[in-house]
Amino acid sequence: MGRKKINHFFVSNNGSPKERVLSTLHLLGLEGMASSLDNVAEKAIKKQSTFFDFIEDLVSNETIYKESKRIERWIRLAKFSSSKQLEEFDFSFQPSIDKKVIRELASCRFVDDGKNVLFLGPPGVGKTHLSIALGMEAINKGHEARFFTLDKLIELGEKALHNAASSSYNRLFAALTNPKLLILDDIDFYETSKDLGMFLFQIIKERYDKKRSTILTSNKKFDEWKDLFGESRRAEAALDRILERVVIINITGDSYRIKDRLAKLKNVVASGSI
Ligand code: ADP
Ligand code: MG
């Protein structure tokens, strides 16, 4: 939600000085300062802070507030399919994942370096969870991120290609190529039309040329989904670009969705019931 556009600054003379300060802060859209004014003033009195310490504290509350609003906004714009954090991921359940590699990815240096990340493995092992969690980390660090499932991308791509107005194609292409980090979830085998194959290739090529990172997840080996790009030479060219700068995480464990069932089974075995 954008801030109210202010055409004139009418500062009222009514009320106490504090009320006037608060209403001016609201008028200027300085909500972080307004909401922390009481605390910061109290702290300054207690600590007998200098004026500059007081102002610094107040201003830094505004920075923190604005930053948290930015993060909220960018998370909304990323359109993640759900909200996932790295802290919620139980690494002990998935020993095939090297925690150090994920920790390194969480630093988001791979985004600075324009590297891709591939999460491969059967359903339920946490590929989408880790992708979204890395997307959130990227946003925290100031990189724009955008999430698409391949299904959705194909649906939107087909629509945009059939729409006579080029603006819808351009908008979709920009949404896929502008963000520093793109997440393409659930890459699978699809028989794409020639135009759609070309469209998908153009996305990969543009992101490669601009050194922008893409996280891809799939439960298929990548030679099984290269037909996405249609013609085989184009598919090779797309894969070459994806794989040139890449971190591949192969997850080989059990689905987390059956975790509870597995735990129950272990209890039954331990108690000797079967
Ligand atoms: P995939 O994308 O590999 O099919 P998901 O990431 O969708 O799997 O995981 C399925 C569900 O299980 C999600 O709700 C996810 O948050 C959860 N999950 C998967 N692995 C773990 C894990 N190791 N620790 C905590 N939750 C997990
Ligand atoms: Mg998934």
PDB file of N, CA and C in Angstrom, residues 34-129:
ATOM      1  N   ALA A  34       7.084   7.493  14.715  1.00  0.00           N
ATOM      2  CA  ALA A  34       5.872   7.775  15.496  1.00  0.00           C
ATOM      3  C   ALA A  34       5.626   6.667  16.511  1.00  0.00           C
ATOM      4  N   SER A  35       5.735   5.394  16.062  1.00  0.00           N
ATOM      5  CA  SER A  35       5.381   4.302  16.974  1.00  0.00           C
ATOM      6  C   SER A  35       6.432   4.086  18.058  1.00  0.00           C
ATOM      7  N   SER A  36       7.661   4.563  17.828  1.00  0.00           N
ATOM      8  CA  SER A  36       8.695   4.316  18.848  1.00  0.00           C
ATOM      9  C   SER A  36       8.979   5.556  19.701  1.00  0.00           C
ATOM     10  N   LEU A  37       8.289   6.658  19.383  1.00  0.00           N
ATOM     11  CA  LEU A  37       8.613   7.935  20.050  1.00  0.00           C
ATOM     12  C   LEU A  37       8.604   7.825  21.584  1.00  0.00           C
ATOM     13  N   ASP A  38       7.547   7.218  22.128  1.00  0.00           N
ATOM     14  CA  ASP A  38       7.434   7.108  23.588  1.00  0.00           C
ATOM     15  C   ASP A  38       8.615   6.357  24.191  1.00  0.00           C
ATOM     16  N   ASN A  39       8.896   5.164  23.619  1.00  0.00           N
ATOM     17  CA  ASN A  39       9.987   4.332  24.140  1.00  0.00           C
ATOM     18  C   ASN A  39      11.320   5.029  24.057  1.00  0.00           C
ATOM     19  N   VAL A  40      11.573   5.615  22.885  1.00  0.00           N
ATOM     20  CA  VAL A  40      12.870   6.262  22.656  1.00  0.00           C
ATOM     21  C   VAL A  40      13.028   7.460  23.603  1.00  0.00           C
ATOM     22  N   ALA A  41      11.949   8.205  23.801  1.00  0.00           N
ATOM     23  CA  ALA A  41      12.023   9.373  24.692  1.00  0.00           C
ATOM     24  C   ALA A  41      12.277   8.924  26.134  1.00  0.00           C
ATOM     25  N   GLU A  42      11.561   7.870  26.540  1.00  0.00           N
ATOM     26  CA  GLU A  42      11.733   7.349  27.900  1.00  0.00           C
ATOM     27  C   GLU A  42      13.169   6.883  28.135  1.00  0.00           C
ATOM     28  N   LYS A  43      13.681   6.137  27.143  1.00  0.00           N
ATOM     29  CA  LYS A  43      15.045   5.608  27.246  1.00  0.00           C
ATOM     30  C   LYS A  43      16.046   6.767  27.345  1.00  0.00           C
ATOM     31  N   ALA A  44      15.803   7.808  26.533  1.00  0.00           N
ATOM     32  CA  ALA A  44      16.730   8.951  26.518  1.00  0.00           C
ATOM     33  C   ALA A  44      16.750   9.654  27.874  1.00  0.00           C
ATOM     34  N   ILE A  45      15.547   9.752  28.492  1.00  0.00           N
ATOM     35  CA  ILE A  45      15.472  10.416  29.809  1.00  0.00           C
ATOM     36  C   ILE A  45      16.225   9.581  30.837  1.00  0.00           C
ATOM     37  N   LYS A  46      15.954   8.256  30.832  1.00  0.00           N
ATOM     38  CA  LYS A  46      16.598   7.347  31.787  1.00  0.00           C
ATOM     39  C   LYS A  46      18.111   7.391  31.665  1.00  0.00           C
ATOM     40  N   LYS A  47      18.575   7.330  30.400  1.00  0.00           N
ATOM     41  CA  LYS A  47      20.031   7.237  30.169  1.00  0.00           C
ATOM     42  C   LYS A  47      20.695   8.599  30.091  1.00  0.00           C
ATOM     43  N   GLN A  48      19.906   9.645  30.221  1.00  0.00           N
ATOM     44  CA  GLN A  48      20.386  11.017  30.037  1.00  0.00           C
ATOM     45  C   GLN A  48      21.195  11.151  28.745  1.00  0.00           C
ATOM     46  N   SER A  49      20.605  10.640  27.651  1.00  0.00           N
ATOM     47  CA  SER A  49      21.287  10.653  26.346  1.00  0.00           C
ATOM     48  C   SER A  49      21.466  12.075  25.845  1.00  0.00           C
ATOM     49  N   THR A  50      22.418  12.233  24.928  1.00  0.00           N
ATOM     50  CA  THR A  50      22.562  13.533  24.267  1.00  0.00           C
ATOM     51  C   THR A  50      21.431  13.653  23.241  1.00  0.00           C
ATOM     52  N   PHE A  51      21.220  14.860  22.731  1.00  0.00           N
ATOM     53  CA  PHE A  51      20.190  15.047  21.697  1.00  0.00           C
ATOM     54  C   PHE A  51      20.484  14.175  20.491  1.00  0.00           C
ATOM     55  N   PHE A  52      21.782  14.099  20.128  1.00  0.00           N
ATOM     56  CA  PHE A  52      22.118  13.331  18.926  1.00  0.00           C
ATOM     57  C   PHE A  52      21.875  11.829  19.123  1.00  0.00           C
ATOM     58  N   ASP A  53      22.171  11.337  20.349  1.00  0.00           N
ATOM     59  CA  ASP A  53      21.873   9.921  20.614  1.00  0.00           C
ATOM     60  C   ASP A  53      20.370   9.678  20.484  1.00  0.00           C
ATOM     61  N   PHE A  54      19.610  10.606  21.004  1.00  0.00           N
ATOM     62  CA  PHE A  54      18.149  10.493  20.955  1.00  0.00           C
ATOM     63  C   PHE A  54      17.666  10.466  19.495  1.00  0.00           C
ATOM     64  N   ILE A  55      18.152  11.430  18.709  1.00  0.00           N
ATOM     65  CA  ILE A  55      17.726  11.499  17.297  1.00  0.00           C
ATOM     66  C   ILE A  55      18.181  10.240  16.541  1.00  0.00           C
ATOM     67  N   GLU A  56      19.405   9.817  16.827  1.00  0.00           N
ATOM     68  CA  GLU A  56      19.929   8.633  16.131  1.00  0.00           C
ATOM     69  C   GLU A  56      19.042   7.410  16.404  1.00  0.00           C
ATOM     70  N   ASP A  57      18.660   7.261  17.669  1.00  0.00           N
ATOM     71  CA  ASP A  57      17.819   6.143  18.062  1.00  0.00           C
ATOM     72  C   ASP A  57      16.476   6.206  17.318  1.00  0.00           C
ATOM     73  N   LEU A  58      15.911   7.408  17.288  1.00  0.00           N
ATOM     74  CA  LEU A  58      14.611   7.604  16.645  1.00  0.00           C
ATOM     75  C   LEU A  58      14.698   7.293  15.149  1.00  0.00           C
ATOM     76  N   VAL A  59      15.729   7.835  14.503  1.00  0.00           N
ATOM     77  CA  VAL A  59      15.893   7.640  13.061  1.00  0.00           C
ATOM     78  C   VAL A  59      16.148   6.160  12.751  1.00  0.00           C
ATOM     79  N   SER A  60      16.908   5.496  13.622  1.00  0.00           N
ATOM     80  CA  SER A  60      17.202   4.089  13.324  1.00  0.00           C
ATOM     81  C   SER A  60      15.933   3.241  13.446  1.00  0.00           C
ATOM     82  N   ASN A  61      15.009   3.647  14.320  1.00  0.00           N
ATOM     83  CA  ASN A  61      13.718   2.943  14.371  1.00  0.00           C
ATOM     84  C   ASN A  61      12.940   3.099  13.068  1.00  0.00           C
ATOM     85  N   GLU A  62      13.073   4.256  12.445  1.00  0.00           N
ATOM     86  CA  GLU A  62      12.396   4.470  11.161  1.00  0.00           C
ATOM     87  C   GLU A  62      13.011   3.558  10.093  1.00  0.00           C
ATOM     88  N   THR A  63      14.347   3.437  10.115  1.00  0.00           N
ATOM     89  CA  THR A  63      15.033   2.583   9.140  1.00  0.00           C
ATOM     90  C   THR A  63      14.585   1.130   9.304  1.00  0.00           C
ATOM     91  N   ILE A  64      14.546   0.677  10.560  1.00  0.00           N
ATOM     92  CA  ILE A  64      14.146  -0.712  10.825  1.00  0.00           C
ATOM     93  C   ILE A  64      12.699  -0.936  10.344  1.00  0.00           C
ATOM     94  N   TYR A  65      11.843   0.027  10.635  1.00  0.00           N
ATOM     95  CA  TYR A  65      10.435  -0.079  10.241  1.00  0.00           C
ATOM     96  C   TYR A  65      10.306  -0.146   8.709  1.00  0.00           C
ATOM     97  N   LYS A  66      11.005   0.780   8.028  1.00  0.00           N
ATOM     98  CA  LYS A  66      10.906   0.836   6.557  1.00  0.00           C
ATOM     99  C   LYS A  66      11.446  -0.456   5.939  1.00  0.00           C
ATOM    100  N   GLU A  67      12.546  -0.979   6.527  1.00  0.00           N
ATOM    101  CA  GLU A  67      13.140  -2.205   6.009  1.00  0.00           C
ATOM    102  C   GLU A  67      12.172  -3.386   6.192  1.00  0.00           C
ATOM    103  N   SER A  68      11.500  -3.434   7.345  1.00  0.00           N
ATOM    104  CA  SER A  68      10.587  -4.565   7.545  1.00  0.00           C
ATOM    105  C   SER A  68       9.391  -4.449   6.594  1.00  0.00           C
ATOM    106  N   LYS A  69       8.967  -3.225   6.300  1.00  0.00           N
ATOM    107  CA  LYS A  69       7.872  -3.037   5.334  1.00  0.00           C
ATOM    108  C   LYS A  69       8.308  -3.453   3.932  1.00  0.00           C
ATOM    109  N   ARG A  70       9.569  -3.112   3.585  1.00  0.00           N
ATOM    110  CA  ARG A  70      10.093  -3.503   2.261  1.00  0.00           C
ATOM    111  C   ARG A  70      10.079  -5.036   2.130  1.00  0.00           C
ATOM    112  N   ILE A  71      10.566  -5.695   3.200  1.00  0.00           N
ATOM    113  CA  ILE A  71      10.636  -7.161   3.144  1.00  0.00           C
ATOM    114  C   ILE A  71       9.236  -7.751   2.976  1.00  0.00           C
ATOM    115  N   GLU A  72       8.290  -7.242   3.768  1.00  0.00           N
ATOM    116  CA  GLU A  72       6.891  -7.719   3.646  1.00  0.00           C
ATOM    117  C   GLU A  72       6.378  -7.552   2.217  1.00  0.00           C
ATOM    118  N   ARG A  73       6.663  -6.359   1.651  1.00  0.00           N
ATOM    119  CA  ARG A  73       6.166  -6.049   0.302  1.00  0.00           C
ATOM    120  C   ARG A  73       6.805  -6.985  -0.736  1.00  0.00           C
ATOM    121  N   TRP A  74       8.123  -7.165  -0.636  1.00  0.00           N
ATOM    122  CA  TRP A  74       8.823  -7.998  -1.617  1.00  0.00           C
ATOM    123  C   TRP A  74       8.411  -9.464  -1.491  1.00  0.00           C
ATOM    124  N   ILE A  75       8.107  -9.903  -0.266  1.00  0.00           N
ATOM    125  CA  ILE A  75       7.640 -11.289  -0.097  1.00  0.00           C
ATOM    126  C   ILE A  75       6.277 -11.450  -0.779  1.00  0.00           C
ATOM    127  N   ARG A  76       5.417 -10.439  -0.631  1.00  0.00           N
ATOM    128  CA  ARG A  76       4.119 -10.482  -1.313  1.00  0.00           C
ATOM    129  C   ARG A  76       4.313 -10.551  -2.828  1.00  0.00           C
ATOM    130  N   LEU A  77       5.225  -9.703  -3.335  1.00  0.00           N
ATOM    131  CA  LEU A  77       5.445  -9.642  -4.791  1.00  0.00           C
ATOM    132  C   LEU A  77       6.071 -10.927  -5.338  1.00  0.00           C
ATOM    133  N   ALA A  78       6.807 -11.646  -4.472  1.00  0.00           N
ATOM    134  CA  ALA A  78       7.485 -12.869  -4.927  1.00  0.00           C
ATOM    135  C   ALA A  78       6.491 -13.983  -5.227  1.00  0.00           C
ATOM    136  N   LYS A  79       5.292 -13.900  -4.599  1.00  0.00           N
ATOM    137  CA  LYS A  79       4.225 -14.896  -4.812  1.00  0.00           C
ATOM    138  C   LYS A  79       4.681 -16.329  -4.515  1.00  0.00           C
ATOM    139  N   PHE A  80       5.368 -16.503  -3.383  1.00  0.00           N
ATOM    140  CA  PHE A  80       5.744 -17.851  -2.959  1.00  0.00           C
ATOM    141  C   PHE A  80       4.482 -18.682  -2.745  1.00  0.00           C
ATOM    142  N   SER A  81       4.570 -19.994  -2.999  1.00  0.00           N
ATOM    143  CA  SER A  81       3.378 -20.835  -2.835  1.00  0.00           C
ATOM    144  C   SER A  81       3.046 -21.033  -1.358  1.00  0.00           C
ATOM    145  N   SER A  82       4.019 -20.850  -0.476  1.00  0.00           N
ATOM    146  CA  SER A  82       3.768 -20.892   0.965  1.00  0.00           C
ATOM    147  C   SER A  82       4.927 -20.171   1.638  1.00  0.00           C
ATOM    148  N   SER A  83       4.823 -20.027   2.966  1.00  0.00           N
ATOM    149  CA  SER A  83       5.892 -19.322   3.663  1.00  0.00           C
ATOM    150  C   SER A  83       6.780 -20.353   4.358  1.00  0.00           C
ATOM    151  N   LYS A  84       8.060 -20.379   4.021  1.00  0.00           N
ATOM    152  CA  LYS A  84       8.974 -21.367   4.615  1.00  0.00           C
ATOM    153  C   LYS A  84      10.267 -20.684   5.051  1.00  0.00           C
ATOM    154  N   GLN A  85      10.769 -21.124   6.192  1.00  0.00           N
ATOM    155  CA  GLN A  85      12.029 -20.567   6.706  1.00  0.00           C
ATOM    156  C   GLN A  85      13.058 -21.692   6.811  1.00  0.00           C
ATOM    157  N   LEU A  86      14.324 -21.309   6.718  1.00  0.00           N
ATOM    158  CA  LEU A  86      15.389 -22.309   6.875  1.00  0.00           C
ATOM    159  C   LEU A  86      15.381 -22.903   8.281  1.00  0.00           C
ATOM    160  N   GLU A  87      15.066 -22.059   9.268  1.00  0.00           N
ATOM    161  CA  GLU A  87      15.093 -22.534  10.674  1.00  0.00           C
ATOM    162  C   GLU A  87      14.078 -23.649  10.905  1.00  0.00           C
ATOM    163  N   GLU A  88      13.038 -23.685  10.060  1.00  0.00           N
ATOM    164  CA  GLU A  88      12.006 -24.716  10.249  1.00  0.00           C
ATOM    165  C   GLU A  88      12.418 -26.052   9.618  1.00  0.00           C
ATOM    166  N   PHE A  89      13.534 -26.050   8.909  1.00  0.00           N
ATOM    167  CA  PHE A  89      13.928 -27.271   8.196  1.00  0.00           C
ATOM    168  C   PHE A  89      14.708 -28.198   9.104  1.00  0.00           C
ATOM    169  N   ASP A  90      14.239 -29.435   9.213  1.00  0.00           N
ATOM    170  CA  ASP A  90      14.876 -30.417  10.083  1.00  0.00           C
ATOM    171  C   ASP A  90      15.942 -31.181   9.271  1.00  0.00           C
ATOM    172  N   PHE A  91      17.196 -30.743   9.417  1.00  0.00           N
ATOM    173  CA  PHE A  91      18.273 -31.345   8.632  1.00  0.00           C
ATOM    174  C   PHE A  91      18.552 -32.777   9.077  1.00  0.00           C
ATOM    175  N   SER A  92      18.238 -33.078  10.345  1.00  0.00           N
ATOM    176  CA  SER A  92      18.547 -34.434  10.821  1.00  0.00           C
ATOM    177  C   SER A  92      17.672 -35.467  10.098  1.00  0.00           C
ATOM    178  N   PHE A  93      16.520 -35.018   9.593  1.00  0.00           N
ATOM    179  CA  PHE A  93      15.639 -35.942   8.864  1.00  0.00           C
ATOM    180  C   PHE A  93      16.156 -36.219   7.455  1.00  0.00           C
ATOM    181  N   GLN A  94      17.039 -35.351   6.968  1.00  0.00           N
ATOM    182  CA  GLN A  94      17.479 -35.446   5.567  1.00  0.00           C
ATOM    183  C   GLN A  94      19.011 -35.431   5.481  1.00  0.00           C
ATOM    184  N   PRO A  95      19.653 -36.528   5.923  1.00  0.00           N
ATOM    185  CA  PRO A  95      21.121 -36.521   6.023  1.00  0.00           C
ATOM    186  C   PRO A  95      21.840 -36.387   4.674  1.00  0.00           C
ATOM    187  N   SER A  96      21.132 -36.622   3.570  1.00  0.00           N
ATOM    188  CA  SER A  96      21.816 -36.482   2.273  1.00  0.00           C
ATOM    189  C   SER A  96      22.086 -35.006   1.943  1.00  0.00           C
ATOM    190  N   ILE A  97      21.481 -34.106   2.709  1.00  0.00           N
ATOM    191  CA  ILE A  97      21.733 -32.678   2.458  1.00  0.00           C
ATOM    192  C   ILE A  97      22.888 -32.202   3.325  1.00  0.00           C
ATOM    193  N   ASP A  98      23.879 -31.602   2.687  1.00  0.00           N
ATOM    194  CA  ASP A  98      25.014 -31.055   3.424  1.00  0.00           C
ATOM    195  C   ASP A  98      24.605 -29.676   3.971  1.00  0.00           C
ATOM    196  N   LYS A  99      24.482 -29.618   5.291  1.00  0.00           N
ATOM    197  CA  LYS A  99      24.002 -28.385   5.925  1.00  0.00           C
ATOM    198  C   LYS A  99      24.910 -27.191   5.593  1.00  0.00           C
ATOM    199  N   LYS A 100      26.207 -27.499   5.472  1.00  0.00           N
ATOM    200  CA  LYS A 100      27.171 -26.422   5.176  1.00  0.00           C
ATOM    201  C   LYS A 100      26.877 -25.778   3.819  1.00  0.00           C
ATOM    202  N   VAL A 101      26.504 -26.617   2.855  1.00  0.00           N
ATOM    203  CA  VAL A 101      26.207 -26.085   1.520  1.00  0.00           C
ATOM    204  C   VAL A 101      24.977 -25.180   1.584  1.00  0.00           C
ATOM    205  N   ILE A 102      23.971 -25.616   2.333  1.00  0.00           N
ATOM    206  CA  ILE A 102      22.751 -24.798   2.457  1.00  0.00           C
ATOM    207  C   ILE A 102      23.076 -23.494   3.200  1.00  0.00           C
ATOM    208  N   ARG A 103      23.931 -23.599   4.226  1.00  0.00           N
ATOM    209  CA  ARG A 103      24.304 -22.390   4.968  1.00  0.00           C
ATOM    210  C   ARG A 103      25.022 -21.401   4.053  1.00  0.00           C
ATOM    211  N   GLU A 104      25.892 -21.939   3.198  1.00  0.00           N
ATOM    212  CA  GLU A 104      26.604 -21.087   2.238  1.00  0.00           C
ATOM    213  C   GLU A 104      25.588 -20.445   1.264  1.00  0.00           C
ATOM    214  N   LEU A 105      24.616 -21.245   0.807  1.00  0.00           N
ATOM    215  CA  LEU A 105      23.601 -20.688  -0.103  1.00  0.00           C
ATOM    216  C   LEU A 105      22.806 -19.586   0.599  1.00  0.00           C
ATOM    217  N   ALA A 106      22.562 -19.791   1.904  1.00  0.00           N
ATOM    218  CA  ALA A 106      21.772 -18.802   2.649  1.00  0.00           C
ATOM    219  C   ALA A 106      22.497 -17.455   2.756  1.00  0.00           C
ATOM    220  N   SER A 107      23.804 -17.451   2.528  1.00  0.00           N
ATOM    221  CA  SER A 107      24.524 -16.171   2.531  1.00  0.00           C
ATOM    222  C   SER A 107      24.160 -15.360   1.283  1.00  0.00           C
ATOM    223  N   CYS A 108      23.561 -16.042   0.300  1.00  0.00           N
ATOM    224  CA  CYS A 108      23.127 -15.450  -0.968  1.00  0.00           C
ATOM    225  C   CYS A 108      24.277 -14.945  -1.834  1.00  0.00           C
ATOM    226  N   ARG A 109      25.482 -15.438  -1.568  1.00  0.00           N
ATOM    227  CA  ARG A 109      26.584 -15.111  -2.491  1.00  0.00           C
ATOM    228  C   ARG A 109      26.284 -15.682  -3.874  1.00  0.00           C
ATOM    229  N   PHE A 110      25.526 -16.791  -3.914  1.00  0.00           N
ATOM    230  CA  PHE A 110      25.214 -17.372  -5.231  1.00  0.00           C
ATOM    231  C   PHE A 110      24.380 -16.394  -6.070  1.00  0.00           C
ATOM    232  N   VAL A 111      23.602 -15.546  -5.400  1.00  0.00           N
ATOM    233  CA  VAL A 111      22.806 -14.556  -6.146  1.00  0.00           C
ATOM    234  C   VAL A 111      23.739 -13.454  -6.679  1.00  0.00           C
ATOM    235  N   ASP A 112      24.666 -13.020  -5.829  1.00  0.00           N
ATOM    236  CA  ASP A 112      25.646 -12.025  -6.293  1.00  0.00           C
ATOM    237  C   ASP A 112      26.440 -12.566  -7.483  1.00  0.00           C
ATOM    238  N   ASP A 113      26.755 -13.864  -7.430  1.00  0.00           N
ATOM    239  CA  ASP A 113      27.593 -14.469  -8.476  1.00  0.00           C
ATOM    240  C   ASP A 113      26.787 -14.962  -9.686  1.00  0.00           C
ATOM    241  N   GLY A 114      25.471 -14.805  -9.629  1.00  0.00           N
ATOM    242  CA  GLY A 114      24.626 -15.265 -10.744  1.00  0.00           C
ATOM    243  C   GLY A 114      24.660 -16.770 -10.951  1.00  0.00           C
ATOM    244  N   LYS A 115      24.803 -17.518  -9.835  1.00  0.00           N
ATOM    245  CA  LYS A 115      24.816 -18.984  -9.964  1.00  0.00           C
ATOM    246  C   LYS A 115      23.397 -19.548  -9.850  1.00  0.00           C
ATOM    247  N   ASN A 116      23.200 -20.713 -10.441  1.00  0.00           N
ATOM    248  CA  ASN A 116      21.906 -21.394 -10.323  1.00  0.00           C
ATOM    249  C   ASN A 116      21.983 -22.483  -9.258  1.00  0.00           C
ATOM    250  N   VAL A 117      20.829 -22.866  -8.764  1.00  0.00           N
ATOM    251  CA  VAL A 117      20.777 -23.954  -7.788  1.00  0.00           C
ATOM    252  C   VAL A 117      19.730 -24.952  -8.272  1.00  0.00           C
ATOM    253  N   LEU A 118      20.096 -26.211  -8.243  1.00  0.00           N
ATOM    254  CA  LEU A 118      19.170 -27.263  -8.653  1.00  0.00           C
ATOM    255  C   LEU A 118      18.892 -28.164  -7.460  1.00  0.00           C
ATOM    256  N   PHE A 119      17.629 -28.266  -7.062  1.00  0.00           N
ATOM    257  CA  PHE A 119      17.258 -29.230  -6.031  1.00  0.00           C
ATOM    258  C   PHE A 119      16.608 -30.412  -6.739  1.00  0.00           C
ATOM    259  N   LEU A 120      17.246 -31.566  -6.641  1.00  0.00           N
ATOM    260  CA  LEU A 120      16.715 -32.756  -7.296  1.00  0.00           C
ATOM    261  C   LEU A 120      16.385 -33.809  -6.244  1.00  0.00           C
ATOM    262  N   GLY A 121      15.316 -34.544  -6.472  1.00  0.00           N
ATOM    263  CA  GLY A 121      14.977 -35.603  -5.519  1.00  0.00           C
ATOM    264  C   GLY A 121      13.504 -35.937  -5.583  1.00  0.00           C
ATOM    265  N   PRO A 122      13.097 -37.039  -4.969  1.00  0.00           N
ATOM    266  CA  PRO A 122      11.697 -37.477  -5.022  1.00  0.00           C
ATOM    267  C   PRO A 122      10.757 -36.515  -4.290  1.00  0.00           C
ATOM    268  N   PRO A 123       9.442 -36.697  -4.460  1.00  0.00           N
ATOM    269  CA  PRO A 123       8.482 -35.789  -3.806  1.00  0.00           C
ATOM    270  C   PRO A 123       8.601 -35.819  -2.280  1.00  0.00           C
ATOM    271  N   GLY A 124       8.395 -34.662  -1.677  1.00  0.00           N
ATOM    272  CA  GLY A 124       8.279 -34.582  -0.219  1.00  0.00           C
ATOM    273  C   GLY A 124       9.593 -34.439   0.541  1.00  0.00           C
ATOM    274  N   VAL A 125      10.722 -34.340  -0.167  1.00  0.00           N
ATOM    275  CA  VAL A 125      12.007 -34.303   0.556  1.00  0.00           C
ATOM    276  C   VAL A 125      12.443 -32.873   0.922  1.00  0.00           C
ATOM    277  N   GLY A 126      11.635 -31.885   0.542  1.00  0.00           N
ATOM    278  CA  GLY A 126      11.936 -30.521   0.982  1.00  0.00           C
ATOM    279  C   GLY A 126      12.504 -29.603  -0.088  1.00  0.00           C
ATOM    280  N   LYS A 127      12.346 -29.972  -1.346  1.00  0.00           N
ATOM    281  CA  LYS A 127      12.902 -29.136  -2.422  1.00  0.00           C
ATOM    282  C   LYS A 127      12.223 -27.764  -2.461  1.00  0.00           C
ATOM    283  N   THR A 128      10.888 -27.773  -2.401  1.00  0.00           N
ATOM    284  CA  THR A 128      10.166 -26.493  -2.448  1.00  0.00           C
ATOM    285  C   THR A 128      10.437 -25.688  -1.182  1.00  0.00           C
ATOM    286  N   HIS A 129      10.449 -26.389  -0.040  1.00  0.00           N
ATOM    287  CA  HIS A 129      10.703 -25.717   1.240  1.00  0.00           C
ATOM    288  C   HIS A 129      12.033 -24.951   1.185  1.00  0.00           C
TER     289      HIS A 129
END
